[in-house]
Short mmCIF file of C-alpha atoms in Angstrom, two decimals:
data_model
loop_
_atom_site.label_atom_id
_atom_site.label_comp_id
_atom_site.label_asym_id
_atom_site.label_seq_id
_atom_site.Cartn_x
_atom_site.Cartn_y
_atom_site.Cartn_z
CA UNK A 139 -9.93 6.65 5.92
CA UNK A 140 -9.22 4.20 8.71
CA UNK A 141 -5.86 4.38 10.44
CA UNK A 142 -4.78 1.54 12.76
CA UNK A 143 -1.90 1.96 15.20
CA UNK A 144 -0.46 -0.64 17.57
CA UNK A 145 0.76 0.80 20.86
CA UNK A 146 2.81 -1.05 23.45
CA UNK A 147 5.02 -0.51 26.48
CA UNK A 148 7.09 -2.75 28.75
CA UNK A 149 8.91 -0.21 30.92
CA UNK A 150 7.77 1.91 33.83
CA UNK A 151 4.11 2.90 34.10
CA UNK A 152 3.10 0.90 31.04
CA UNK A 153 -0.60 1.79 31.12
CA UNK A 154 0.17 5.45 31.80
CA UNK A 155 2.60 5.62 28.89
CA UNK A 156 -0.01 4.10 26.56
CA UNK A 157 -2.64 6.58 27.77
CA UNK A 158 -0.23 9.48 27.23
CA UNK A 159 0.60 8.26 23.71
CA UNK A 160 -3.09 7.98 22.83
CA UNK A 161 -3.74 11.52 24.09
CA UNK A 162 -0.82 12.84 22.04
CA UNK A 163 -2.03 11.04 18.90
CA UNK A 164 -5.59 12.30 19.38
CA UNK A 165 -4.25 15.85 19.77
CA UNK A 166 -2.10 15.52 16.63
CA UNK A 167 -4.89 13.99 14.50
CA UNK A 168 -7.53 16.24 16.11
CA UNK A 169 -10.06 13.41 16.56
CA UNK A 170 -10.74 10.74 19.19
CA UNK A 171 -9.91 7.12 18.53
CA UNK A 172 -11.55 3.77 19.14
CA UNK A 173 -9.31 1.71 21.40
CA UNK A 174 -9.16 -2.01 22.09
CA UNK A 175 -8.73 -3.21 25.61
CA UNK A 176 -5.17 -3.08 26.87
CA UNK A 177 -3.76 -6.61 26.96
CA UNK A 178 -0.57 -8.12 28.35
CA UNK A 179 1.74 -10.13 26.09
CA UNK A 180 5.25 -11.53 26.44
CA UNK A 181 7.99 -9.61 24.70
CA UNK A 182 8.41 -10.59 21.05
CA UNK A 183 11.75 -11.15 19.40
CA UNK A 184 13.81 -10.82 22.60
CA UNK A 185 13.85 -11.76 26.29
CA UNK A 186 12.38 -8.84 28.17
CA UNK A 187 9.55 -7.81 30.41
CA UNK A 188 5.94 -8.33 29.38
CA UNK A 189 4.27 -5.64 27.29
CA UNK A 190 0.93 -4.00 27.60
CA UNK A 191 -0.48 -3.56 24.09
CA UNK A 192 -3.55 -2.13 22.44
CA UNK A 193 -4.80 -1.18 18.99
CA UNK A 194 -6.31 2.20 18.20
CA UNK A 195 -8.41 3.07 15.17
CA UNK A 196 -8.82 6.60 13.89
CA UNK A 197 -11.61 7.25 11.38
CA UNK A 198 -10.01 10.09 9.47
CA UNK A 199 -11.79 12.34 6.98
CA UNK A 200 -10.78 11.93 3.35
CA UNK A 201 -8.40 14.77 2.52
CA UNK A 202 -6.99 13.89 -0.87
CA UNK A 203 -3.50 14.07 0.61
CA UNK A 204 -1.02 11.62 -0.85
CA UNK A 205 -0.96 8.61 1.51
CA UNK A 206 2.84 8.51 1.54
CA UNK A 207 3.06 12.19 2.51
CA UNK A 208 0.47 11.82 5.27
CA UNK A 209 2.11 8.68 6.66
CA UNK A 210 5.58 10.21 6.54
CA UNK A 211 4.36 13.19 8.59
CA UNK A 212 2.55 10.84 10.97
CA UNK A 213 5.68 8.72 11.39
CA UNK A 214 7.68 11.84 12.32
CA UNK A 215 5.06 12.66 14.96
CA UNK A 216 5.11 9.08 16.27
CA UNK A 217 8.90 9.19 16.61
CA UNK A 218 8.57 12.49 18.48
CA UNK A 219 6.02 10.96 20.89
CA UNK A 220 8.27 7.94 21.44
CA UNK A 221 11.32 10.14 22.05
CA UNK A 222 9.39 12.31 24.54
CA UNK A 223 8.54 9.11 26.46
CA UNK A 224 12.24 8.24 26.66
CA UNK A 225 12.61 5.85 23.76
CA UNK A 226 15.98 5.65 22.03
CA UNK A 227 15.17 5.48 18.34
CA UNK A 228 18.38 3.70 17.36
CA UNK A 229 17.72 0.56 15.33
CA UNK A 230 20.24 -2.23 15.73
CA UNK A 231 20.75 -5.00 13.16
CA UNK A 232 22.42 -8.41 13.65
CA UNK A 233 25.15 -9.65 11.32
CA UNK A 234 22.47 -11.78 9.59
CA UNK A 235 20.42 -8.65 8.79
CA UNK A 236 17.69 -9.27 11.38
CA UNK A 237 16.58 -6.56 13.76
CA UNK A 238 17.63 -6.58 17.42
CA UNK A 239 14.73 -5.74 19.75
CA UNK A 240 14.94 -4.19 23.23
CA UNK A 241 12.69 -3.12 26.10
CA UNK A 242 11.00 0.18 25.37
CA UNK A 243 8.93 2.73 27.24
CA UNK A 244 6.59 3.11 24.27
CA UNK A 245 6.32 1.58 20.82
CA UNK A 246 3.86 2.87 18.22
CA UNK A 247 3.55 1.11 14.86
CA UNK A 248 1.44 2.07 11.87
CA UNK A 249 -0.40 -1.13 10.94
CA UNK A 250 -2.97 -0.09 8.30
CA UNK A 251 -4.02 3.09 6.52
CA UNK A 252 -7.23 2.12 4.75
CA UNK A 253 -6.34 -0.30 1.98
CA UNK A 254 -3.30 1.77 1.02
CA UNK A 255 0.07 0.15 0.47
CA UNK A 256 3.25 2.11 1.09
CA UNK A 257 6.74 0.68 0.77
CA UNK A 258 9.71 3.00 1.32
CA UNK A 259 13.11 2.62 2.97
CA UNK A 260 11.65 3.82 6.29
CA UNK A 261 8.00 2.74 6.22
CA UNK A 262 5.97 -0.25 5.05
CA UNK A 263 2.17 -0.22 5.35
CA UNK A 264 0.46 -2.58 5.99
CA UNK A 265 3.02 -3.43 8.63
CA UNK A 266 4.92 -6.46 7.30
CA UNK A 267 4.94 -8.36 10.62
CA UNK A 268 1.38 -7.61 11.74
CA UNK A 269 0.07 -11.01 10.67
CA UNK A 270 2.53 -12.96 12.85
CA UNK A 271 2.25 -10.94 16.05
CA UNK A 272 -0.53 -11.92 18.47
CA UNK A 273 -0.03 -8.65 20.33
CA UNK A 274 -1.19 -6.93 17.12
CA UNK A 275 -3.85 -9.39 15.93
CA UNK A 276 -5.79 -9.89 19.16
CA UNK A 277 -6.36 -6.17 19.86
CA UNK A 278 -6.93 -5.52 16.14
CA UNK A 279 -9.87 -7.94 16.10
CA UNK A 280 -11.59 -5.79 18.75
CA UNK A 281 -11.56 -2.56 16.74
CA UNK A 282 -11.41 -3.74 13.11
CA UNK A 283 -14.14 -2.50 10.83
CA UNK A 284 -15.96 -4.74 8.38
CA UNK A 285 -14.17 -2.86 5.60
CA UNK A 286 -10.75 -3.77 7.00
CA UNK A 287 -11.84 -7.38 7.41
CA UNK A 288 -12.98 -7.37 3.78
CA UNK A 289 -9.80 -5.69 2.48
CA UNK A 290 -7.42 -7.90 4.50
CA UNK A 291 -9.31 -11.15 5.31
CA UNK A 292 -6.14 -13.17 5.98
CA UNK A 293 -5.63 -11.23 9.24
CA UNK A 294 -8.97 -12.41 10.54
#
């Protein structure tokens, strides 16, 4: 099963924070990843410093675990990695219901998990904004498998 994660940082040692996050994810998942090049993009959704971003792909063995259970556990681990890097996990919402974005030392988003679709109060996969974010799409094109391109052709 292919897992795609977008990783970005716009504070401090951006490249170092991304490298640390990748190491932590590889340790948690117990396998190495394929990683796009690290690219610089302007902040999205707010005025802030430029981000370094990349996409990582993990080719996970099929386990038969419920996708929602696996992704929920993974999300907890991601939040732990972000918190350890100094990220405040508080989500702020404008009066109009839109999210308020801020600078962050590390940001890890689950983009795809095979062709699975998960929609809960705390997690939506595929990521609902992936198709409109160049900082996701450009690195994704570097590591996307033919299967992903076939399952989600509108991203390519």
